Short mmCIF file of C-alpha atoms in Angstrom, two decimals:
data_model
loop_
_atom_site.label_atom_id
_atom_site.label_comp_id
_atom_site.label_asym_id
_atom_site.label_seq_id
_atom_site.Cartn_x
_atom_site.Cartn_y
_atom_site.Cartn_z
CA MET A 1 23.94 -4.24 -13.50
CA ASN A 2 20.76 -2.41 -12.75
CA ARG A 3 18.93 -3.10 -9.55
CA ILE A 4 15.79 -5.23 -9.91
CA VAL A 5 13.06 -4.57 -7.39
CA TYR A 6 10.11 -6.92 -7.68
CA LEU A 7 7.04 -5.35 -6.10
CA ASP A 8 4.36 -7.32 -7.91
CA HIS A 9 3.70 -10.13 -5.46
CA ALA A 10 -0.04 -9.72 -6.02
CA ALA A 11 0.57 -11.01 -9.55
CA SER A 12 2.88 -13.89 -8.69
CA THR A 13 5.40 -14.89 -6.05
CA ARG A 14 8.71 -16.70 -6.39
CA PRO A 15 8.21 -20.15 -4.84
CA TYR A 16 10.35 -21.15 -1.91
CA PRO A 17 13.25 -23.34 -3.09
CA GLU A 18 11.96 -25.90 -0.57
CA VAL A 19 8.66 -25.98 -2.46
CA ILE A 20 10.38 -26.79 -5.72
CA GLU A 21 12.57 -29.42 -4.03
CA ALA A 22 9.52 -31.07 -2.51
CA LEU A 23 7.53 -31.28 -5.71
CA GLN A 24 10.31 -32.23 -8.13
CA PRO A 25 10.39 -36.02 -7.45
CA PHE A 26 6.74 -36.20 -8.48
CA PHE A 27 7.55 -35.50 -12.12
CA LEU A 28 10.06 -38.23 -12.94
CA GLU A 29 10.34 -40.55 -9.99
CA HIS A 30 6.86 -40.77 -8.51
CA PHE A 31 4.95 -40.29 -11.72
CA GLY A 32 2.34 -42.94 -10.95
CA ASN A 33 -1.37 -42.35 -10.83
CA PRO A 34 -2.54 -41.89 -7.23
CA SER A 35 -5.59 -44.00 -8.07
CA SER A 36 -3.47 -47.03 -9.04
CA PHE A 37 -3.55 -49.87 -6.55
CA HIS A 38 0.03 -50.92 -7.23
CA VAL A 39 3.17 -49.50 -5.72
CA PHE A 40 3.46 -46.61 -8.20
CA GLY A 41 0.21 -45.22 -6.90
CA THR A 42 1.07 -45.44 -3.22
CA VAL A 43 3.70 -42.72 -2.92
CA PRO A 44 1.76 -40.02 -4.81
CA LYS A 45 -1.42 -40.97 -2.96
CA LYS A 46 0.30 -40.57 0.39
CA ALA A 47 1.90 -37.31 -0.72
CA ILE A 48 -1.48 -35.86 -1.68
CA GLU A 49 -2.96 -36.75 1.68
CA GLN A 50 0.01 -35.26 3.49
CA ALA A 51 -0.36 -32.04 1.48
CA ARG A 52 -4.06 -32.00 2.29
CA ALA A 53 -3.29 -32.22 6.00
CA GLU A 54 -0.66 -29.46 5.67
CA MET A 55 -3.01 -27.16 3.78
CA ALA A 56 -5.80 -27.84 6.28
CA ASP A 57 -3.50 -27.12 9.19
CA LEU A 58 -2.63 -23.64 7.89
CA ILE A 59 -6.27 -22.54 7.95
CA ASN A 60 -7.46 -24.65 10.92
CA ALA A 61 -9.61 -26.94 8.76
CA LYS A 62 -9.96 -30.71 8.69
CA PRO A 63 -8.05 -32.46 5.90
CA GLU A 64 -11.23 -33.86 4.36
CA GLU A 65 -12.50 -30.28 4.01
CA ILE A 66 -9.75 -29.37 1.52
CA LEU A 67 -10.44 -29.90 -2.17
CA PHE A 68 -7.50 -29.31 -4.51
CA THR A 69 -8.06 -27.29 -7.67
CA ALA A 70 -5.80 -25.99 -10.44
CA SER A 71 -6.08 -22.36 -9.35
CA GLY A 72 -7.79 -19.88 -7.08
CA THR A 73 -9.94 -18.94 -10.04
CA GLU A 74 -11.18 -22.50 -10.37
CA ALA A 75 -11.94 -22.61 -6.66
CA ASN A 76 -13.94 -19.38 -7.00
CA ASN A 77 -15.85 -20.78 -9.97
CA LEU A 78 -16.61 -23.95 -8.05
CA ALA A 79 -17.77 -22.04 -4.99
CA VAL A 80 -20.21 -19.80 -6.86
CA LYS A 81 -21.50 -22.11 -9.58
CA GLY A 82 -21.28 -25.26 -7.46
CA VAL A 83 -23.43 -23.83 -4.66
CA ALA A 84 -25.79 -22.17 -7.15
CA MET A 85 -26.41 -25.46 -8.93
CA ALA A 86 -26.78 -27.44 -5.71
CA MET A 87 -29.17 -24.97 -4.11
CA GLU A 88 -31.25 -23.63 -6.99
CA LYS A 89 -34.37 -25.43 -5.78
CA LYS A 90 -34.18 -23.41 -2.58
CA GLY A 91 -33.59 -20.09 -4.26
CA LYS A 92 -31.80 -18.18 -6.98
CA HIS A 93 -30.41 -15.15 -5.21
CA ILE A 94 -26.69 -14.55 -4.59
CA ILE A 95 -25.10 -11.68 -2.69
CA THR A 96 -21.58 -10.59 -3.52
CA SER A 97 -19.51 -7.42 -3.34
CA ALA A 98 -18.78 -4.93 -6.09
CA ILE A 99 -15.02 -5.43 -5.73
CA GLU A 100 -14.62 -9.19 -6.14
CA HIS A 101 -11.93 -10.72 -8.29
CA TYR A 102 -13.11 -11.75 -11.74
CA GLY A 103 -13.30 -15.43 -10.78
CA VAL A 104 -16.22 -14.66 -8.48
CA HIS A 105 -17.56 -11.66 -10.37
CA HIS A 106 -17.83 -13.32 -13.75
CA SER A 107 -19.15 -16.56 -12.24
CA CYS A 108 -21.97 -14.48 -10.75
CA LYS A 109 -22.52 -12.82 -14.14
CA MET A 110 -22.70 -16.29 -15.67
CA MET A 111 -25.38 -17.37 -13.18
CA GLU A 112 -27.43 -14.30 -14.09
CA LYS A 113 -27.86 -15.93 -17.48
CA SER A 114 -29.45 -18.90 -15.70
CA ASP A 115 -32.01 -16.59 -14.09
CA PHE A 116 -30.16 -16.08 -10.85
CA GLU A 117 -30.43 -12.65 -9.30
CA ILE A 118 -27.23 -11.13 -7.97
CA THR A 119 -26.94 -8.32 -5.47
CA TYR A 120 -23.63 -6.47 -5.77
CA LEU A 121 -22.95 -4.84 -2.43
CA PRO A 122 -21.34 -1.41 -2.48
CA VAL A 123 -18.17 -0.65 -0.53
CA ASP A 124 -17.11 2.46 1.35
CA GLU A 125 -14.19 4.72 0.42
CA TYR A 126 -11.76 2.21 1.98
CA GLY A 127 -13.15 -0.68 -0.02
CA MET A 128 -14.99 -2.12 2.98
CA VAL A 129 -18.30 -3.99 2.86
CA ASP A 130 -20.76 -3.07 5.60
CA PRO A 131 -22.04 -6.30 7.25
CA ASP A 132 -25.37 -4.61 7.91
CA GLU A 133 -25.75 -4.22 4.14
CA VAL A 134 -25.39 -7.98 3.84
CA GLY A 135 -28.16 -8.42 6.41
CA ARG A 136 -30.42 -6.02 4.54
CA ALA A 137 -29.76 -7.69 1.19
CA ILE A 138 -30.69 -11.18 2.38
CA ARG A 139 -33.99 -12.49 1.04
CA LYS A 140 -35.94 -15.72 1.44
CA ASP A 141 -34.36 -17.10 -1.72
CA THR A 142 -30.77 -16.10 -0.92
CA ILE A 143 -28.56 -19.17 -1.17
CA LEU A 144 -25.03 -17.78 -1.16
CA VAL A 145 -23.04 -14.83 0.09
CA SER A 146 -19.60 -14.45 -1.49
CA VAL A 147 -17.36 -11.70 -0.11
CA MET A 148 -13.60 -11.74 -0.40
CA LEU A 149 -11.43 -11.89 2.72
CA ALA A 150 -8.88 -9.42 1.35
CA ASN A 151 -9.03 -7.38 -1.83
CA HIS A 152 -6.53 -8.10 -4.61
CA GLU A 153 -5.92 -4.45 -5.54
CA VAL A 154 -6.09 -2.40 -2.39
CA GLY A 155 -5.63 -5.12 0.24
CA THR A 156 -8.60 -4.12 2.40
CA ILE A 157 -9.55 -6.91 4.81
CA GLN A 158 -13.29 -7.48 5.02
CA PRO A 159 -15.30 -8.08 8.21
CA ILE A 160 -15.97 -11.71 7.28
CA ARG A 161 -16.57 -12.85 10.84
CA LYS A 162 -19.37 -10.30 11.27
CA ILE A 163 -20.86 -11.31 7.94
CA ALA A 164 -20.70 -14.96 9.05
CA GLU A 165 -22.73 -14.17 12.16
CA ILE A 166 -25.52 -13.04 9.87
CA THR A 167 -25.30 -15.83 7.30
CA ARG A 168 -25.13 -18.52 9.99
CA GLU A 169 -28.26 -17.27 11.66
CA LYS A 170 -30.04 -17.34 8.31
CA LYS A 171 -28.44 -20.68 7.32
CA ILE A 172 -26.98 -19.26 4.13
CA THR A 173 -23.72 -20.54 2.69
CA LEU A 174 -20.83 -18.07 3.02
CA HIS A 175 -17.86 -18.09 0.67
CA ALA A 176 -14.73 -15.97 1.08
CA ASP A 177 -12.11 -15.61 -1.62
CA ALA A 178 -8.94 -15.64 0.49
CA ARG A 179 -6.42 -16.01 -2.32
CA MET A 180 -4.59 -12.82 -1.33
CA ALA A 181 -4.74 -13.47 2.41
CA VAL A 182 -3.80 -17.13 2.92
CA GLY A 183 -0.11 -17.45 3.64
CA HIS A 184 0.26 -13.74 4.44
CA ILE A 185 -1.96 -13.24 7.48
CA PRO A 186 -3.43 -15.80 9.88
CA VAL A 187 -6.57 -17.30 8.32
CA ASP A 188 -8.70 -19.52 10.54
CA VAL A 189 -11.87 -20.91 9.00
CA GLU A 190 -13.35 -21.63 12.43
CA ALA A 191 -12.77 -18.11 13.71
CA LEU A 192 -14.05 -16.63 10.45
CA GLY A 193 -17.10 -18.87 10.32
CA VAL A 194 -16.99 -19.36 6.55
CA ASP A 195 -18.35 -22.41 4.73
CA LEU A 196 -16.14 -22.06 1.67
CA LEU A 197 -12.74 -20.42 1.31
CA THR A 198 -10.57 -20.00 -1.77
CA ILE A 199 -6.81 -20.62 -1.67
CA SER A 200 -4.26 -19.95 -4.41
CA GLY A 201 -0.74 -21.38 -4.31
CA LEU A 202 1.04 -18.96 -6.58
CA HIS A 203 0.10 -16.07 -4.29
CA PHE A 204 2.00 -17.42 -1.33
CA TYR A 205 5.20 -18.89 -2.72
CA GLY A 206 3.63 -22.10 -3.99
CA PRO A 207 3.61 -23.36 -7.57
CA LYS A 208 1.32 -22.15 -10.33
CA GLY A 209 -1.45 -24.58 -11.13
CA SER A 210 -2.12 -25.09 -7.43
CA GLY A 211 -5.21 -24.00 -5.57
CA ALA A 212 -7.79 -25.29 -3.15
CA LEU A 213 -11.28 -24.75 -1.92
CA PHE A 214 -12.07 -25.27 1.73
CA ILE A 215 -15.53 -26.86 1.90
CA ARG A 216 -17.00 -27.11 5.38
CA LYS A 217 -18.51 -30.49 6.06
CA GLY A 218 -22.19 -30.45 5.22
CA THR A 219 -21.97 -27.66 2.62
CA ARG A 220 -23.99 -28.52 -0.47
CA ILE A 221 -22.03 -28.08 -3.66
CA GLN A 222 -22.15 -29.54 -7.16
CA PRO A 223 -18.96 -30.49 -8.98
CA LEU A 224 -18.01 -28.60 -12.12
CA ILE A 225 -15.80 -31.31 -13.57
CA HIS A 226 -17.29 -34.77 -13.97
CA GLY A 227 -15.49 -38.05 -14.48
CA GLY A 228 -13.66 -40.22 -11.99
CA VAL A 229 -14.04 -40.15 -8.24
CA GLN A 230 -10.94 -38.13 -7.35
CA GLU A 231 -11.31 -35.57 -4.56
CA GLN A 232 -14.28 -37.43 -3.06
CA GLY A 233 -16.03 -37.30 -6.42
CA ARG A 234 -16.12 -33.52 -6.31
CA ARG A 235 -13.44 -32.84 -8.89
CA ALA A 236 -12.71 -35.47 -11.50
CA GLY A 237 -9.36 -35.79 -13.25
CA THR A 238 -6.06 -37.29 -12.21
CA GLU A 239 -4.54 -35.12 -9.52
CA ASP A 240 -1.73 -32.69 -10.34
CA VAL A 241 0.52 -34.30 -7.77
CA PRO A 242 3.54 -31.94 -8.07
CA ALA A 243 1.31 -28.86 -7.72
CA ILE A 244 -0.50 -30.35 -4.74
CA VAL A 245 2.73 -31.37 -2.99
CA GLY A 246 4.13 -27.88 -3.64
CA LEU A 247 1.02 -26.27 -2.20
CA GLY A 248 1.32 -28.38 0.95
CA LYS A 249 4.94 -27.38 1.38
CA ALA A 250 4.12 -23.70 0.85
CA ALA A 251 1.49 -24.02 3.60
CA VAL A 252 4.07 -25.47 6.01
CA MET A 253 6.55 -22.70 5.18
CA ALA A 254 3.88 -20.03 5.58
CA LYS A 255 2.75 -21.24 8.97
CA GLU A 256 6.25 -20.85 10.42
CA ARG A 257 6.84 -17.47 8.86
CA ILE A 258 3.57 -15.52 8.98
CA PRO A 259 4.04 -13.91 12.41
CA GLY A 260 7.50 -12.53 11.64
CA GLU A 261 6.93 -11.69 7.99
CA MET A 262 3.68 -9.85 8.66
CA LYS A 263 5.45 -7.37 10.91
CA ARG A 264 8.55 -7.03 8.76
CA ILE A 265 6.64 -6.48 5.52
CA ALA A 266 4.09 -4.11 7.05
CA ALA A 267 6.94 -1.97 8.40
CA LEU A 268 8.53 -1.79 4.93
CA ARG A 269 5.17 -0.99 3.36
CA ASP A 270 4.59 1.79 5.88
CA LYS A 271 8.01 3.20 5.11
CA LEU A 272 7.27 3.19 1.40
CA GLU A 273 3.91 4.84 1.98
CA LYS A 274 5.41 7.58 4.15
CA GLY A 275 8.26 8.12 1.73
CA LEU A 276 6.01 8.54 -1.28
CA VAL A 277 3.37 10.64 0.47
CA GLY A 278 6.11 12.89 1.83
CA GLN A 279 7.65 13.58 -1.56
CA ILE A 280 4.83 13.51 -4.09
CA ASP A 281 1.94 15.95 -3.79
CA GLU A 282 -1.60 14.92 -4.68
CA LEU A 283 -0.95 11.28 -4.01
CA LYS A 284 -3.95 9.35 -2.75
CA VAL A 285 -3.44 6.17 -0.74
CA ASN A 286 -6.14 3.59 -1.44
CA GLY A 287 -7.43 0.89 0.89
CA HIS A 288 -8.11 0.80 4.60
CA PRO A 289 -5.45 2.52 6.74
CA GLU A 290 -5.29 -0.35 9.26
CA LYS A 291 -7.35 -3.28 8.01
CA ARG A 292 -5.12 -3.93 5.05
CA LEU A 293 -2.83 -6.76 3.92
CA PRO A 294 0.72 -6.07 5.14
CA GLY A 295 2.33 -6.12 1.68
CA PHE A 296 -0.14 -3.87 -0.14
CA LEU A 297 0.35 -0.24 -1.08
CA ASN A 298 -2.05 1.09 -3.69
CA VAL A 299 -1.83 4.76 -4.60
CA CYS A 300 -3.33 7.09 -7.18
CA VAL A 301 -0.96 9.69 -8.54
CA ARG A 302 -3.15 12.48 -9.84
CA TYR A 303 -2.66 13.97 -13.34
CA VAL A 304 -0.71 11.03 -14.72
CA GLU A 305 -1.64 7.68 -16.17
CA GLY A 306 -0.58 4.32 -14.79
CA GLU A 307 0.95 2.60 -17.79
CA GLY A 308 3.46 5.38 -18.37
CA MET A 309 4.50 5.17 -14.70
CA ILE A 310 4.83 1.40 -14.91
CA MET A 311 7.06 1.63 -17.98
CA MET A 312 9.28 4.29 -16.45
CA LEU A 313 9.55 2.27 -13.26
CA VAL A 314 10.47 -0.77 -15.36
CA SER A 315 13.30 1.19 -16.96
CA LYS A 316 14.61 1.70 -13.41
CA GLY A 317 14.22 -2.01 -12.66
CA ILE A 318 11.13 -1.54 -10.49
CA MET A 319 8.25 -3.93 -11.19
CA ALA A 320 4.79 -2.83 -10.08
CA ALA A 321 1.21 -2.94 -11.39
CA SER A 322 -1.51 -0.48 -12.34
CA GLY A 323 -5.29 -0.52 -12.46
CA SER A 324 -5.49 2.09 -15.20
CA ALA A 325 -7.67 1.56 -18.24
CA CYS A 326 -4.74 1.77 -20.63
CA SER A 327 -2.71 -0.87 -18.85
CA SER A 328 -5.56 -3.36 -19.11
CA LYS A 329 -6.35 -4.88 -22.45
CA ALA A 330 -10.03 -4.46 -21.65
CA LEU A 331 -9.35 -0.69 -21.50
CA LYS A 332 -11.44 -0.30 -18.37
CA ALA A 333 -10.35 1.44 -15.20
CA SER A 334 -10.19 -0.71 -12.07
CA HIS A 335 -13.70 -1.69 -10.96
CA VAL A 336 -12.36 -1.85 -7.41
CA LEU A 337 -11.27 1.78 -7.34
CA THR A 338 -14.38 3.07 -9.08
CA ALA A 339 -16.57 1.11 -6.62
CA MET A 340 -14.65 2.87 -3.83
CA GLY A 341 -15.75 6.18 -5.29
CA VAL A 342 -12.43 7.11 -6.91
CA ASP A 343 -13.22 9.16 -10.02
CA HIS A 344 -12.18 7.67 -13.35
CA ALA A 345 -9.49 10.22 -14.11
CA THR A 346 -7.79 9.63 -10.75
CA ALA A 347 -8.15 5.86 -11.11
CA GLN A 348 -6.06 6.12 -14.30
CA GLY A 349 -3.10 7.05 -12.13
CA SER A 350 -3.27 3.99 -9.92
CA LEU A 351 -0.17 2.05 -8.93
CA LEU A 352 0.02 -1.10 -6.86
CA PHE A 353 3.20 -2.00 -5.05
CA SER A 354 2.90 -5.46 -3.50
CA LEU A 355 5.76 -6.47 -1.24
CA GLY A 356 6.87 -9.97 -0.37
CA ARG A 357 9.40 -12.19 1.32
CA GLU A 358 12.33 -10.98 -0.80
CA THR A 359 11.62 -7.28 -0.34
CA THR A 360 14.40 -5.48 1.53
CA GLU A 361 14.79 -2.07 3.10
CA GLU A 362 17.25 -1.15 0.31
CA ASP A 363 14.54 -1.93 -2.25
CA ILE A 364 12.17 0.45 -0.52
CA ASP A 365 14.78 3.22 -0.24
CA TYR A 366 15.51 2.79 -3.93
CA VAL A 367 11.83 3.15 -4.92
CA ILE A 368 11.41 6.18 -2.68
CA ALA A 369 14.37 7.78 -4.45
CA GLU A 370 13.36 6.86 -8.01
CA MET A 371 9.64 7.65 -7.94
CA PRO A 372 9.57 11.45 -7.57
CA PRO A 373 11.58 12.27 -10.74
CA ILE A 374 9.40 9.87 -12.75
CA ILE A 375 6.24 11.55 -11.54
CA LYS A 376 7.72 14.97 -12.17
CA ARG A 377 8.54 14.03 -15.75
CA LEU A 378 5.11 12.63 -16.51
CA ARG A 379 3.36 15.57 -14.88
CA MET A 380 5.40 17.97 -17.01
CA MET A 381 3.93 16.22 -20.03
CA SER A 382 0.41 16.26 -18.64
CA PRO A 383 -2.01 18.88 -20.00
CA ILE A 384 -4.14 18.56 -16.86
CA TYR A 385 -1.47 19.12 -14.22
CA PRO A 386 -2.22 22.51 -12.63
CA GLY A 387 1.43 22.89 -11.58
CA ASN A 388 2.28 23.46 -15.24
CA ARG A 389 0.26 26.64 -15.46
CA SER A 390 2.57 29.58 -15.41
CA MET B 1 13.95 -6.16 -18.66
CA GLN B 2 11.76 -4.20 -21.08
CA HIS B 3 8.77 -6.36 -21.69
CA SER B 4 5.97 -4.93 -23.71
CA ASP B 5 3.93 -5.15 -26.84
CA TYR B 6 5.51 -1.95 -28.04
CA SER B 7 8.00 -1.47 -30.86
CA GLU B 8 11.39 0.09 -30.18
CA LYS B 9 10.21 3.23 -31.95
CA VAL B 10 7.26 3.57 -29.59
CA MET B 11 9.52 3.18 -26.59
CA ASP B 12 11.99 5.68 -28.05
CA HIS B 13 9.30 8.33 -28.44
CA PHE B 14 7.96 7.56 -24.98
CA ASN B 15 11.38 7.79 -23.37
CA HIS B 16 12.54 10.74 -25.47
CA PRO B 17 9.42 12.65 -26.44
CA ARG B 18 9.92 15.20 -29.27
CA ASN B 19 8.33 18.62 -29.12
CA MET B 20 6.89 18.21 -25.67
CA GLY B 21 5.53 21.40 -24.17
CA GLU B 22 3.43 24.41 -25.07
CA ILE B 23 3.71 27.37 -27.43
CA GLN B 24 3.13 30.85 -26.05
CA ASN B 25 0.32 32.40 -28.10
CA PRO B 26 -0.12 29.50 -30.52
CA ASP B 27 -1.76 30.09 -33.89
CA GLY B 28 -3.78 26.92 -33.47
CA ALA B 29 -4.55 24.80 -30.41
CA SER B 30 -6.53 21.68 -29.70
CA GLN B 31 -7.41 19.45 -26.84
CA VAL B 32 -8.99 16.08 -27.59
CA GLY B 33 -9.88 13.08 -25.48
CA ASN B 34 -10.74 13.03 -21.84
CA PRO B 35 -8.77 11.92 -18.79
CA THR B 36 -11.82 9.93 -17.67
CA CYS B 37 -11.40 7.66 -20.68
CA GLY B 38 -7.68 7.40 -20.17
CA ASP B 39 -6.16 9.69 -22.78
CA MET B 40 -6.08 13.41 -23.42
CA MET B 41 -3.88 15.22 -25.92
CA GLN B 42 -3.13 18.89 -26.37
CA ILE B 43 -1.52 20.21 -29.56
CA HIS B 44 -0.21 23.74 -30.21
CA ILE B 45 0.96 24.89 -33.64
CA LYS B 46 2.69 27.96 -35.04
CA VAL B 47 1.86 28.66 -38.70
CA GLU B 48 3.70 30.90 -41.16
CA ASP B 49 2.77 31.29 -44.83
CA GLY B 50 0.55 28.24 -44.64
CA ILE B 51 3.36 26.08 -43.27
CA ILE B 52 3.51 24.58 -39.80
CA ARG B 53 6.73 25.94 -38.35
CA GLU B 54 6.37 24.62 -34.83
CA ALA B 55 4.25 22.02 -33.06
CA LYS B 56 4.16 21.07 -29.39
CA PHE B 57 2.21 18.49 -27.46
CA LYS B 58 1.21 17.62 -23.96
CA THR B 59 -0.45 14.30 -23.23
CA PHE B 60 -2.11 12.59 -20.32
CA GLY B 61 -2.15 8.94 -21.22
CA CYS B 62 -0.38 5.69 -21.74
CA VAL B 63 2.89 4.95 -23.49
CA ALA B 64 1.16 4.73 -26.88
CA ALA B 65 -0.67 8.01 -26.35
CA ILE B 66 2.57 9.82 -25.57
CA ALA B 67 4.45 8.20 -28.45
CA THR B 68 1.73 8.91 -31.03
CA SER B 69 1.48 12.56 -30.02
CA SER B 70 5.25 12.91 -30.10
CA ILE B 71 5.68 11.44 -33.57
CA SER B 72 2.64 13.31 -34.94
CA THR B 73 4.25 16.63 -34.13
CA GLU B 74 7.39 15.50 -35.95
CA MET B 75 5.34 14.45 -38.94
CA ILE B 76 3.62 17.83 -39.43
CA ILE B 77 6.45 20.28 -38.79
CA GLY B 78 7.53 21.83 -42.10
CA LYS B 79 4.38 20.64 -43.85
CA THR B 80 1.71 22.82 -45.42
CA LEU B 81 -1.61 22.85 -43.65
CA GLU B 82 -3.12 20.87 -46.51
CA GLU B 83 -0.44 18.18 -46.21
CA ALA B 84 -0.62 18.08 -42.45
CA GLU B 85 -4.36 17.78 -42.50
CA LYS B 86 -4.08 14.54 -44.42
CA LEU B 87 -2.20 12.85 -41.60
CA THR B 88 -4.04 9.59 -40.90
CA ASN B 89 -4.02 7.35 -37.88
CA ASP B 90 -2.60 4.58 -40.04
CA ALA B 91 0.32 6.78 -41.06
CA VAL B 92 1.00 7.58 -37.41
CA ALA B 93 0.88 3.91 -36.42
CA GLN B 94 3.07 2.96 -39.37
CA ALA B 95 5.66 5.59 -38.52
CA LEU B 96 5.95 3.94 -35.11
CA ASP B 97 6.44 0.49 -36.67
CA GLY B 98 2.95 -0.46 -35.61
CA LEU B 99 0.86 -0.40 -32.45
CA PRO B 100 -0.74 -3.25 -30.51
CA PRO B 101 -4.38 -3.68 -31.65
CA HIS B 102 -5.84 -2.44 -28.37
CA LYS B 103 -3.76 0.75 -28.66
CA ARG B 104 -4.89 1.74 -32.14
CA HIS B 105 -7.28 4.31 -30.69
CA CYS B 106 -4.24 6.31 -29.55
CA SER B 107 -3.18 6.93 -33.15
CA VAL B 108 -6.76 7.90 -33.99
CA LEU B 109 -6.70 10.40 -31.15
CA ALA B 110 -3.34 11.82 -32.29
CA ALA B 111 -4.57 12.35 -35.86
CA GLU B 112 -7.73 13.97 -34.48
CA ALA B 113 -5.67 16.29 -32.29
CA ILE B 114 -3.63 17.48 -35.27
CA GLN B 115 -6.73 18.06 -37.39
CA ALA B 116 -8.44 19.89 -34.55
CA ALA B 117 -5.43 22.18 -34.10
CA ILE B 118 -5.45 23.04 -37.81
CA GLN B 119 -9.20 23.57 -37.71
CA ASN B 120 -8.72 25.87 -34.74
CA TYR B 121 -6.08 27.82 -36.65
CA ARG B 122 -8.40 28.24 -39.63
CA GLU B 123 -11.31 29.42 -37.49
CA HIS B 124 -8.93 31.81 -35.81
CA ALA B 125 -7.58 33.12 -39.10
CA LEU B 126 -11.05 33.55 -40.59
CA GLY B 127 -12.48 35.18 -37.51
CA GLY B 128 -9.46 37.47 -37.24
CA ALA B 129 -9.11 41.02 -38.53
CA LYS B 130 -7.67 39.95 -41.88
#
């Protein structure tokens, strides 16, 4: 049996067995509608409120500030469009970064069609937003700043607290997409000073179909989904009780484990980075050297293309991701890497290894051993590899 | 564990590329595409009595780009220049048991690379001392 090494935790994580155990009774046994006044509604209703308290606790929020959604993407849509719609009388200018996830990016693009103006802030070579740039971009009609807490491709952690100092002084709503950070590093909405924060369950060992938006009390936001009065009237539709219960359990599990796992995973990531850099020439490590999510290693291997690497890694049982144009159906190179100033040809050779709770030292040793021959093979085929010139 | 939109034939040519490499002093050579866009192919051919005796490729690109260049070289070896010139992207895709729609451009690039190599040979031959 071939070894399987799953290093694609940025795409999805295997839920904790405890998460699945916790949510299972809410399919068959406690199937009732939480809005029902009879006994079948009571248990799910209580379970939702417990999950809300658990989720709030992980990020130092109040339970009533947690709104459950079906995904991080939905939470991002709600944050951008919901604030835009609620605040459009005050102004129609939004500031965001050039490296946001599509949930924020395309929501901003959508608002442009409704005559909103969007400023896309540049990032430096490490994928970092300069808070001073935020300050300079703010106008009288700015209603929202949306900058991610940690990037989904390179893992760079943004200076949200510094950005919050500026937005608070100007009384502008600040949203941070924290889908990659929550559950992996300590996230404290009070310390960060954000008004809105996106959470995604599947990224930290919770179930798919689970997400949340932290909404600080007093933040003006319009619902996207209208109907009943679930979630304080801010998101209609009968609650996905199993997903919500699973998310709460994942939050409890994360809180216990973050301190230990952060260190363990970062050490494995550093070992992988050193191992690859030491053996493969012309390998560029992307993202901030220190301010980076512990499980993220994004590299560009020059003179080769990402999809070929992915497929050869797959044949060795190693699962990773690439930001190359060919590996995306849109056939566009990663907008994150290009915004960081990586040239298009180099961006084609991007690889993302994202480590997680199941990653072991043996996994890392295995990848370090298997990668160099794969790169050698692909470079031999490459007409642009200078090493081939004889 | 292989999960992809690719046919077995595509994967076979990707994993075991035919005619990969370069020809010393080729009679015809081409380079099409651009690494910036994601794919670049290089084709070298050796021609004798109007027949392609040898063809080699080197490709920077995805699985489909490598597979289409590999099979294209197989499809033109032993053919006359006139026959080889008629190689179409559809024929390349068909020979691989099809390509996913968003990878069709790879077969277009492969056919272009072959035609450009033949074109290069002809220009060479005409411009030569013959």
